[in-house]
Amino acid sequence: MAQCVQSVQEFIQDSFVPLVAALCSEEAERLTRRNNLSFAELVRPFCRLTSEVHMRDPNNQLHIIKNLKIAVNNIITHPPQPGAIRKLLHDVVSVSQPAEGLVANVITAGDYDLNISDRSVKASVPWYSNWKETLMELNTSTFYSATTPWFESYRECFLQSMPASDHEFLNHYVACMLVVSSSEPDPVEQFLKLSQEQHRIQHSSEYSYPKWFIPNTLKYYVLLHDVSTGEEQRADSIYEEMKQRYGTQGCYLLKINSRVSNRGADEQIPDPWSQYLQKNTIQNQDCYEDYTVVSNKNTDHLISDGIDSEIKDGLSNNFKTHPLQLDHPSGCLDSTDYMKASTSLQDSKKSNSGTPHGACLTLTDHDRIRQFIQEFTFRGLLPHIEKTIRQLNDQLISRKGLSRSLFSATKKWFSGSKVPEKSINELKNTSGLLYPPEAPELQIRKMADLCFLVQHYELAYSCYHTAKKDFLNDQAMLYAAGALEMAAVSAFLQPGAPRPYPAHYMETAIQTYRDICKNMVLAERCVLLSAEILKSQSKYSEAAALLIRLTSEDSDLRSALLLEQAAHCFINMRSPMVRKFAFHMILAGHRFSKAGQKKHALRCYCQAMQVYKGKGWSLAEDHINFTIGRQSFTLRQLDNAVSAFRHILINDSKQPPAQQGAFLREYLYVYKNATQLSPDGPLPQLPLPYINSSATRVFFGHDRRPAEGEKQAATHVSLDQEYDSESSQQWKELEEQVVSVVNKGTIPSNFQPTQFCLNRYSDNSKFPLAVIEEPITVEVSFRNPLKVPLLLTDLSLLWKFQPKEFSAKHDGETKERGTCDEDMVGTEAIAEFLINSEETKVARLKLFPHQTGELHILGVVYNLGTVQGAVSLDGIDPSIGLQTGKFVSNGLSVRGRQDLEIQGPRLNNTKEEKTSIKYGPDRRLDPIITEEMPLLEVFFINFPTGLLCGEIRKAYVEFVNVSKCPLTALKVVSKHPEFFTFGGNTAVLTPLSPSASENCSAYKTVVTDPTSVRTALLSSASSADFGIGTGGSPEVIQVPLPDAVLLPGASVQLPMWLRGPDEEGVHEINFLFYYESIKKHSKMCHRVLRHTAVICTSRSLHIRATVCRSNALGDEEGRGDNMLLFVDVENINTSETGVKEFHIVQVSSNSKHWKLQKSVNISGDKDTKLASRERAKLCFKAVRCKNSEENYTFADIVFGNEQIVSSASPCGDFFFQSLSSEFKRTHVQSHTHASQRAVKQSFDETVRLIQRCSEVDLNIVVLWKAYVVEDNKQLILEGQHHVALNTIGKEAFSFPQKQGFKKILVNSDWEDLEQELPETVLLKFFRPENTPVPARPTPEQLSNLIKTSLHYPESFNHSFHQKSLCLVPVTLLLSNCSQAVVDVMIDLRHKPTSSEALEIHGSFTWLGQTQYKLQLKGQEVYSLQLKACFVHTGVYNLGTPRVFAKLVDQVTLFETSQQNSMPALIIINNI
């Protein structure tokens, strides 16, 4: 049970006190009414004696009475009605609420923190093993448990309002005060009248109420004297006469009203009456008019103790009915509370009228009243009680023999002294048995009650025990239960506790009252007393069981109060049972609610919620929150109601859809009521739907236009694209690249990469930039946690805007969103937005800024409602049919907002940030609106999606300026510049229209003369014509706009040639278009537009080429520098693409040093046709061209009827772009050794010249046509492949080898490639060492210094019969391939060592000088005449001379590798 203000002994003693009736004359009543008090009310604060009282028991032993209290009540002649008592108790409880502002006494233990009645109590659950600590702290704390003043008020009022019963005498009057005023004409006569009236009330059969203790009631005569108006002398004389008549022990002169009305008004006199008196409202007074038999307009109807009211006068027919008498039980149920108990009204205010009580009384009068009560008790009441006890005792002793003999036989049947309370249920129901008033059993009970009232508990227990036996013998169960009850209480109250508290007495009494006597009032009194006693003995479990046992359906209020006390018992146990506490608080709250005690019900549920919340018991939490919401709404605590319903909705509810729908409708209804109270207040926060703030995305700019026929808009950026960090980084690098080129190699310090779409992954640390008049789209992610759909209407963004002119210095005022601010920022609203059950859905909301400044997007504002018929029936999803058209709302919606609060990324840079939790800013919702900027739109016309590798296709690009200001400096940057070209810088090189050539070729073509087939057609071009080598980045390409400006609204179409990437597969190629405004802006310097082209390429041709020195030294121009070029072309296309065959139409070379001269050994066909998996080998002769450091020489060898001008666009463009990308690739690969090379860069230039001998700078372009059958139509595709030849003898490919390339070559016979692609590469750990660049040329390089060639007749006829020796002249041509001076030694003594060579070629001899030493200058060709001698016919190999070469400043000779390149065979014939 809860902590009480009184101890249990004080509580019981104050529950049972001697009752004294008061009968006043009308004049006496008038005197006391001057103080707004009746006589009974006047003396009530002074009814507790301040000193000990002595009396003697029947054995003449002195008995001390401490702290005695008496009760003085007006006589009321009608018993109270049960309905009125119930209403009184209801009002007492409802008016008593938890006191506000009490200082909480916090006790720390366990994991529960219970705030009960504004006191904080922590208690552990049993399994936490710290109950000892809890118990110690609870026991040492003064307020270890919560107080429940409403229960104490109820209990006190209940005990005082109990009607007097015949089976006990505790509520019977012991004495009667007769009060007469000294100002009456004949006070003695008036006393006589009152005495007769009292006698008539007690002994006449007309009055059955009130009950009197003994027939000879003590009458005490009180003369009331008004000091301020009366004559004191007359009063004294009357008092003397009274003493003569009634004796000094039976009368008293009480002087009151000493205070003069004109004395100082500021003198403060204490008011001890307020805590006892009821402050009636007008309604109560009107209501109680109905209860009055004779009404008196001058009388205030004040109800004090709940069972008594003042008597209006002493006349026989002027008694008032009992104030609890209800003629119309429902008449006053709506009136406000009219009762407060003494313990809960310490701070109560004055009565309704504001007039204080006791206004005519001084402190001396207070003392006089106190003295009067003491005199009455000492001299009148206690002697009377003592005498009565003696008389009763004597009567019992004299009758003992008779009565005991009568019952002796019965006793034997009941086993002597044993009391058969255990078999009580077996007894027949004789609770209706009544004893006559003079019955000896009742005399024992009467004596026991008298002893109990004067605290003689030992004698009382003895009498109760005796009476109990007698009543049980008679089977008078009502009387027996009363005796058992009081025997138990007497045993507990005995000083020194000679015997334990007989709890089984109480249990038997309760069971008898409830089950046999059907008297719940008496059973309840038993429970209240016993529970308090058990609590004082720390038997909380037994007390709780007792309290719970008495809960029943007949009284919700009683059940609620008892359940609440049981809950407090559980929390006060040695191991506090917190969950039982919470469960019983819920039960109590439910019963309070049924009893109409809404505030107490709400309080109980709130206290229980502290235990249930956060434990995962979601259904229990939902029930509690729902009830709290309902009760709060009933009590008009709308904020609390909204909060409770909000909790139901925001927790992950496990309720079925129908229940969730009901919760939501309740919430909306309560919320609507709450908002109607303050319609002009700020918009409140709504709990639904959930918003994932971090998933909010912000997009700047217009939506992408859809494709129109062949016109395809640039992909740019849209909210439909997923974020890709790798892609985002690529775009950033491209933008940095173009900005760096524009700013001459540096990136400005204030550079901010353009971000069109901001999300949780983007860098949001800076304020984003938006452009005036361009929309800002905010994508908000909503999630509906409920199983019922939500309908949001009129959904829009909430923002704050501060206008700023960035060109000027002054700033504007901040504007909150309003209806008049549409000229600043336009807001788009979504009329209806349906979120189905448990669905996550995004809404895209737009703002249109019309002024420059700072915009802050705060959140969203919308009406939250539900859809009619949202609950699914028979398993059918209610969302079906709601996807299209208008949604039917059920009419209940509320307006509110939700804020978008985004937490930035956690900082982790400095030590301080790593050791603490700090978050950076996230400014994606705070854009800065800048001045007007140009806006570019790009459209691609006839842009392909699939190409063959190397295929050339012509498309068109349309640039449109859709803004109101011109744009300039249009550039495009891409990581793959080799994919596209806009043509050369000179218009001459760019073909005008695709229709100008045969088959609508994308190339510039010239019809050739048939005689020129197989020989090269020459042209030249500078790399500067194609934008290569100008010092800029090759990836940044200037778009050739006419006049370099695009005016507002203007559009330009430009041709664009595309070349399919060399590698098959799907390629994503990023274009970044960069442009600027003509006017320079402080915030935004440039704008970009993105486009991602997705091209799917399929295999076409694979080309590999080798270049080697030609053995033939002379060429048409007489120079000895020529080479042979072998080109191997394979069709690796698969038949799925529909390619029928490839035609090699032209092979072109481009180089600064070499050119193709003619084709060698070509077949009779003009075209080289390749079906699937076919290969062709082509051989060309290449010669050195005139040195040109700037221009490239283009040589075209045409196999068809048309020459493709390889130096014009687009062929030349793609060649130069592949050249730059090849250079970039080799540059990246060699970059790692740049530091080492730089150190050794200063070695002899001559050595470098030698190294160049084996290098060749020749690039081959193979142009082809592919015949494709598609939809029964034949298409001709064209394309080109590039091969870059760098080293003599080393094979080069049309695109670099990769691991995946092995799959293409599975069926090929390129074993060397197979060997170069190992299956597994071992991981090696090594320390990189500085590998020094060799200062000397390698033997391989030196062996290529000299190129040798033998000139001789292929066959020689000789007559060996005429001359046995055959001499053949042979010319040895020596060519110095380098620019350095070389020493050459020729040795003719070389003999083949192998016998095989002798067998095949035979043997011959060189005649003449066998060793020559020569010195050749750079590029010199030297001719040496030799003679070979043969002795018989045969085939001979003349390639036996060994040629050694060395630099002039070196010693070591190196043999040239040229001699064994191919055999020099000669046939010797005999004539």
Coordinates of C-alpha atoms in Angstrom, one line a residue, residues 79-428:
P79 CA -29.9 7.2 8.0
P80 CA -27.9 8.1 4.9
Q81 CA -28.9 6.5 1.6
P82 CA -26.4 4.2 -0.1
G83 CA -26.6 6.2 -3.4
A84 CA -25.8 9.4 -1.6
I85 CA -22.8 7.7 0.1
R86 CA -21.5 6.5 -3.2
K87 CA -21.7 9.9 -4.7
L88 CA -20.0 11.5 -1.7
L89 CA -17.2 8.9 -1.9
H90 CA -16.9 9.5 -5.7
D91 CA -16.6 13.3 -5.2
V92 CA -14.1 12.9 -2.3
V93 CA -11.8 10.9 -4.6
S94 CA -12.2 13.1 -7.6
V95 CA -11.4 16.3 -5.7
S96 CA -8.2 14.8 -4.3
Q97 CA -5.5 14.8 -6.9
P98 CA -1.7 14.5 -6.6
A99 CA -0.1 17.6 -5.2
E100 CA 1.9 19.6 -7.6
G101 CA 5.4 20.7 -7.2
L102 CA 6.6 18.3 -4.6
V103 CA 10.3 17.8 -4.4
A104 CA 11.1 14.3 -5.7
N105 CA 13.1 12.0 -3.5
V106 CA 15.2 10.0 -6.0
I107 CA 16.4 6.5 -5.0
T108 CA 18.7 4.8 -7.4
A109 CA 18.5 1.0 -7.8
G110 CA 17.9 -1.3 -10.6
D111 CA 16.7 -0.3 -14.1
Y112 CA 13.3 1.2 -13.4
D113 CA 12.7 4.8 -12.6
L114 CA 9.1 5.2 -11.5
N115 CA 7.8 8.7 -11.0
I116 CA 4.7 8.1 -8.9
S117 CA 2.7 11.0 -7.7
D118 CA 5.6 13.4 -8.4
R119 CA 8.0 11.2 -6.5
S120 CA 10.7 9.3 -8.1
V121 CA 11.2 5.7 -7.0
K122 CA 13.6 3.3 -8.5
A123 CA 13.2 -0.3 -8.0
S124 CA 15.0 -3.3 -9.4
V125 CA 13.4 -6.4 -10.9
P126 CA 14.2 -9.5 -8.9
W127 CA 16.8 -11.0 -11.2
Y128 CA 19.1 -8.1 -10.9
S129 CA 20.4 -9.3 -7.5
N130 CA 20.6 -5.9 -6.0
W131 CA 17.3 -6.0 -4.0
K132 CA 19.3 -5.6 -0.8
E133 CA 20.6 -2.3 -1.9
T134 CA 17.1 -1.3 -3.0
L135 CA 15.6 -2.3 0.3
M136 CA 18.2 -0.5 2.3
E137 CA 17.7 2.7 0.4
L138 CA 13.9 2.3 0.5
N139 CA 14.0 1.8 4.3
T140 CA 16.3 4.7 5.0
S141 CA 14.3 7.1 2.9
T142 CA 11.6 9.1 4.5
F143 CA 9.3 9.1 1.5
Y144 CA 10.2 5.7 0.1
S145 CA 6.8 5.2 -1.3
A146 CA 4.3 7.5 -2.9
T147 CA 1.4 8.9 -0.9
T148 CA -2.1 8.6 -2.2
P149 CA -4.2 11.2 -0.5
W150 CA -7.3 10.4 -2.5
F151 CA -7.3 6.9 -1.0
E152 CA -6.9 8.3 2.5
S153 CA -9.7 10.8 1.9
Y154 CA -11.8 8.0 0.6
R155 CA -11.0 5.8 3.6
E156 CA -11.7 8.4 6.1
C157 CA -14.9 9.5 4.5
F158 CA -16.0 5.9 4.1
L159 CA -15.5 5.1 7.7
Q160 CA -17.3 8.2 8.9
S161 CA -20.2 7.8 6.5
M162 CA -20.9 4.2 7.6
P163 CA -24.4 4.0 9.0
A164 CA -24.9 2.8 12.6
S165 CA -25.6 -0.9 12.9
D166 CA -27.4 -2.9 15.5
H167 CA -24.8 -5.6 15.7
E168 CA -22.1 -3.2 17.0
F169 CA -22.1 0.0 19.1
L170 CA -19.0 1.8 17.9
N171 CA -21.1 4.2 15.8
H172 CA -23.6 4.8 18.6
Y173 CA -23.8 8.1 20.5
V174 CA -22.4 7.9 24.1
A175 CA -23.6 11.4 25.2
C176 CA -25.5 14.4 24.1
M177 CA -24.7 18.1 24.5
L178 CA -27.7 20.4 25.0
V179 CA -26.6 24.0 23.9
V180 CA -28.6 27.1 24.9
S181 CA -27.7 30.7 24.5
S182 CA -27.5 33.0 27.5
S183 CA -29.4 35.7 25.7
E184 CA -32.6 33.6 25.6
P185 CA -35.5 34.7 27.9
D186 CA -35.5 31.5 29.9
P187 CA -32.5 29.4 29.2
V188 CA -33.4 26.8 31.9
E189 CA -36.8 26.3 30.2
Q190 CA -35.0 25.9 26.9
F191 CA -32.7 23.3 28.4
L192 CA -35.8 21.4 29.5
K193 CA -37.2 21.5 26.0
L194 CA -34.0 20.2 24.5
S195 CA -33.7 17.4 27.1
Q196 CA -37.2 16.3 26.3
E197 CA -36.5 16.4 22.6
Q198 CA -33.4 14.3 23.0
H199 CA -35.4 11.8 25.1
R200 CA -38.1 11.6 22.5
I201 CA -35.6 11.0 19.7
Q202 CA -33.9 8.2 21.6
H203 CA -36.8 6.4 23.1
S204 CA -39.7 7.1 20.7
S205 CA -40.4 4.5 18.1
E206 CA -40.9 7.3 15.7
Y207 CA -37.2 7.7 15.3
S208 CA -35.1 4.7 14.5
Y209 CA -32.0 6.8 13.9
P210 CA -29.6 7.8 15.3
K211 CA -28.5 4.9 17.5
W212 CA -27.7 5.4 21.2
F213 CA -25.2 3.5 23.2
I214 CA -27.2 3.0 26.4
P215 CA -30.7 4.1 27.4
N216 CA -29.3 6.4 30.0
T217 CA -27.4 8.8 27.7
L218 CA -25.2 11.4 29.3
K219 CA -26.7 14.8 28.9
Y220 CA -24.3 17.7 29.2
Y221 CA -25.7 21.2 29.5
V222 CA -23.8 24.0 27.7
L223 CA -24.7 27.7 28.2
L224 CA -23.4 29.6 25.2
H225 CA -22.5 33.2 26.0
D226 CA -21.8 35.9 23.3
V227 CA -19.2 38.1 25.0
S228 CA -19.6 41.0 22.5
T229 CA -23.4 41.4 22.9
G230 CA -24.6 39.5 26.0
E231 CA -24.6 40.5 29.6
E232 CA -21.9 38.6 31.3
Q233 CA -23.5 39.0 34.8
R234 CA -26.7 37.4 33.6
A235 CA -24.8 34.5 32.1
D236 CA -22.9 33.9 35.3
S237 CA -26.2 33.9 37.3
I238 CA -27.8 31.5 34.9
Y239 CA -24.7 29.3 35.1
E240 CA -24.9 29.3 38.8
E241 CA -28.5 28.2 38.6
M242 CA -27.5 25.4 36.2
K243 CA -24.8 24.2 38.6
Q244 CA -27.4 24.0 41.3
R245 CA -29.8 22.0 39.0
Y246 CA -27.4 19.8 37.0
G247 CA -24.3 19.7 39.2
T248 CA -20.9 21.1 38.4
Q249 CA -20.0 17.9 36.4
G250 CA -23.0 18.2 34.1
C251 CA -22.9 21.8 32.8
Y252 CA -20.6 24.4 31.4
L253 CA -20.5 28.1 30.5
L254 CA -18.8 28.7 27.1
K255 CA -18.0 32.2 26.2
I256 CA -17.4 33.0 22.5
N257 CA -17.5 35.9 20.1
S258 CA -15.1 38.1 22.0
R259 CA -13.8 39.8 19.0
V260 CA -15.2 43.3 18.3
S261 CA -16.0 43.8 14.6
N262 CA -14.3 47.2 14.3
R263 CA -10.9 46.0 15.5
G264 CA -7.9 46.0 13.2
A265 CA -8.8 44.1 10.0
D266 CA -5.2 43.3 9.4
E267 CA -4.9 41.2 12.6
Q268 CA -4.3 37.6 11.5
I269 CA -6.3 35.0 13.5
P270 CA -5.6 31.3 12.5
D271 CA -8.4 29.4 10.9
P272 CA -8.3 25.8 12.1
W273 CA -11.7 25.0 10.6
S274 CA -10.9 25.1 6.9
Q275 CA -9.2 21.7 6.9
Y276 CA -12.4 20.2 8.3
L277 CA -15.1 22.0 6.4
Q278 CA -16.5 21.4 3.0
K279 CA -16.4 24.3 0.5
N280 CA -19.8 23.9 -1.1
T281 CA -20.5 25.4 -4.5
I282 CA -23.7 27.0 -5.4
Q283 CA -24.8 23.9 -7.2
N284 CA -24.4 21.8 -4.1
Q285 CA -26.4 24.2 -2.0
D286 CA -29.2 24.3 -4.6
C287 CA -29.0 20.5 -4.8
Y288 CA -29.3 20.1 -1.1
E289 CA -32.3 22.3 -0.9
D290 CA -34.2 19.3 -2.0
Y291 CA -33.0 17.3 1.0
T292 CA -34.4 19.8 3.5
V293 CA -37.8 19.3 5.2
V294 CA -38.0 22.8 6.4
S295 CA -35.8 25.3 4.5
N296 CA -34.3 28.3 6.1
K297 CA -33.0 31.0 3.8
N298 CA -30.7 32.4 6.4
T299 CA -28.9 29.1 7.0
D300 CA -25.8 28.1 5.0
H301 CA -26.0 24.4 4.2
L302 CA -22.5 23.3 5.1
I303 CA -21.7 19.7 5.2
S304 CA -18.8 18.8 7.4
D305 CA -18.1 15.2 8.2
G306 CA -20.2 13.8 5.5
I307 CA -22.8 12.3 7.9
D308 CA -24.0 15.2 9.9
S309 CA -25.2 18.7 9.4
E310 CA -26.3 21.3 11.8
I311 CA -29.7 21.4 13.4
K312 CA -31.6 24.5 12.5
D313 CA -33.4 24.8 15.8
G314 CA -34.4 22.8 18.8
L315 CA -38.1 22.3 17.9
S316 CA -39.3 18.8 17.4
N317 CA -40.3 19.1 13.8
N318 CA -37.3 21.1 12.6
F319 CA -34.7 18.4 12.3
K320 CA -33.1 18.2 8.9
T321 CA -32.8 15.0 7.0
H322 CA -29.4 13.5 6.5
P323 CA -27.4 15.4 4.0
L324 CA -26.7 12.0 2.2
Q325 CA -30.4 11.5 1.8
L326 CA -31.1 11.5 -2.0
D327 CA -34.6 12.0 -3.2
H328 CA -33.3 12.1 -6.7
P329 CA -30.1 10.1 -6.8
S330 CA -29.1 11.4 -10.2
G331 CA -29.9 15.0 -9.5
C332 CA -26.5 16.2 -8.5
L333 CA -24.1 13.9 -10.3
D334 CA -22.7 16.8 -12.4
S335 CA -22.0 19.0 -9.4
T336 CA -18.5 19.7 -8.4
D337 CA -16.8 18.1 -5.5
Y338 CA -18.1 18.9 -2.1
M339 CA -15.9 17.0 0.3
K340 CA -12.3 17.0 1.2
A341 CA -10.8 14.9 4.0
S342 CA -8.7 16.4 6.8
T343 CA -5.4 15.0 5.6
S344 CA -5.6 16.3 2.1
L345 CA -6.8 19.8 2.7
Q346 CA -3.8 21.4 4.5
D347 CA -3.6 24.1 1.8
S348 CA -7.3 24.5 1.0
K349 CA -8.7 27.9 0.4
K350 CA -11.5 29.6 2.2
S351 CA -15.2 28.9 1.4
N352 CA -17.0 30.1 -1.7
S353 CA -18.1 33.4 -0.3
G354 CA -14.5 34.2 0.8
T355 CA -15.7 34.9 4.4
P356 CA -13.3 33.3 6.9
H357 CA -14.5 31.1 9.6
G358 CA -14.4 32.1 13.2
A359 CA -14.4 35.8 12.4
C360 CA -15.8 36.8 15.8
L361 CA -13.4 34.5 17.7
T362 CA -10.1 35.5 19.3
L363 CA -7.3 33.2 20.4
T364 CA -8.7 33.4 23.9
D365 CA -12.0 32.0 22.5
H366 CA -10.1 29.2 20.9
D367 CA -8.6 28.4 24.3
R368 CA -12.0 28.5 25.9
I369 CA -13.4 26.0 23.4
R370 CA -10.4 23.8 23.9
Q371 CA -10.9 24.0 27.6
F372 CA -14.6 23.3 27.3
I373 CA -13.9 20.0 25.4
Q374 CA -11.4 19.0 28.0
E375 CA -13.7 19.7 30.8
F376 CA -16.5 17.9 29.1
T377 CA -14.3 14.8 28.5
F378 CA -12.6 14.8 31.9
R379 CA -15.7 15.6 34.0
G380 CA -18.5 14.4 32.0
L381 CA -17.8 11.8 29.3
L382 CA -15.0 9.6 30.7
P383 CA -16.6 9.3 34.2
H384 CA -19.9 8.4 32.4
I385 CA -18.0 5.7 30.3
E386 CA -16.1 4.4 33.3
K387 CA -19.4 4.1 35.2
T388 CA -21.1 2.4 32.3
I389 CA -18.3 -0.1 31.9
R390 CA -18.5 -1.0 35.6
Q391 CA -22.3 -1.4 35.4
L392 CA -22.0 -3.7 32.3
N393 CA -19.2 -5.7 34.0
D394 CA -21.3 -6.2 37.1
Q395 CA -24.3 -7.2 35.0
L396 CA -22.3 -9.7 33.1
I397 CA -20.8 -11.2 36.3
S398 CA -24.2 -11.5 37.9
R399 CA -25.6 -13.2 34.8
K400 CA -22.6 -15.3 34.2
G401 CA -23.9 -18.5 35.9
L402 CA -27.2 -18.4 34.0
S403 CA -25.9 -17.6 30.6
R404 CA -22.9 -19.9 30.8
S405 CA -25.0 -22.8 32.1
L406 CA -27.4 -22.3 29.2
F407 CA -24.6 -22.5 26.6
S408 CA -22.5 -25.2 28.3
A409 CA -24.1 -28.0 26.3
T410 CA -23.5 -26.1 23.1
K411 CA -19.9 -25.6 23.9
K412 CA -19.3 -29.3 24.2
W413 CA -20.6 -29.7 20.7
F414 CA -18.1 -27.2 19.5
S415 CA -15.2 -29.1 21.2
G416 CA -14.8 -26.9 24.2
S417 CA -12.9 -23.7 23.7
K418 CA -12.1 -24.2 20.0
V419 CA -13.6 -21.7 17.8
P420 CA -15.1 -23.1 14.6
E421 CA -14.2 -20.3 12.3
K422 CA -12.6 -22.7 9.8
S423 CA -15.9 -24.5 9.2
I424 CA -17.8 -21.4 8.8
N425 CA -19.0 -22.2 5.3
E426 CA -20.7 -25.3 6.6
L427 CA -22.9 -23.3 9.0
K428 CA -26.3 -22.5 7.9

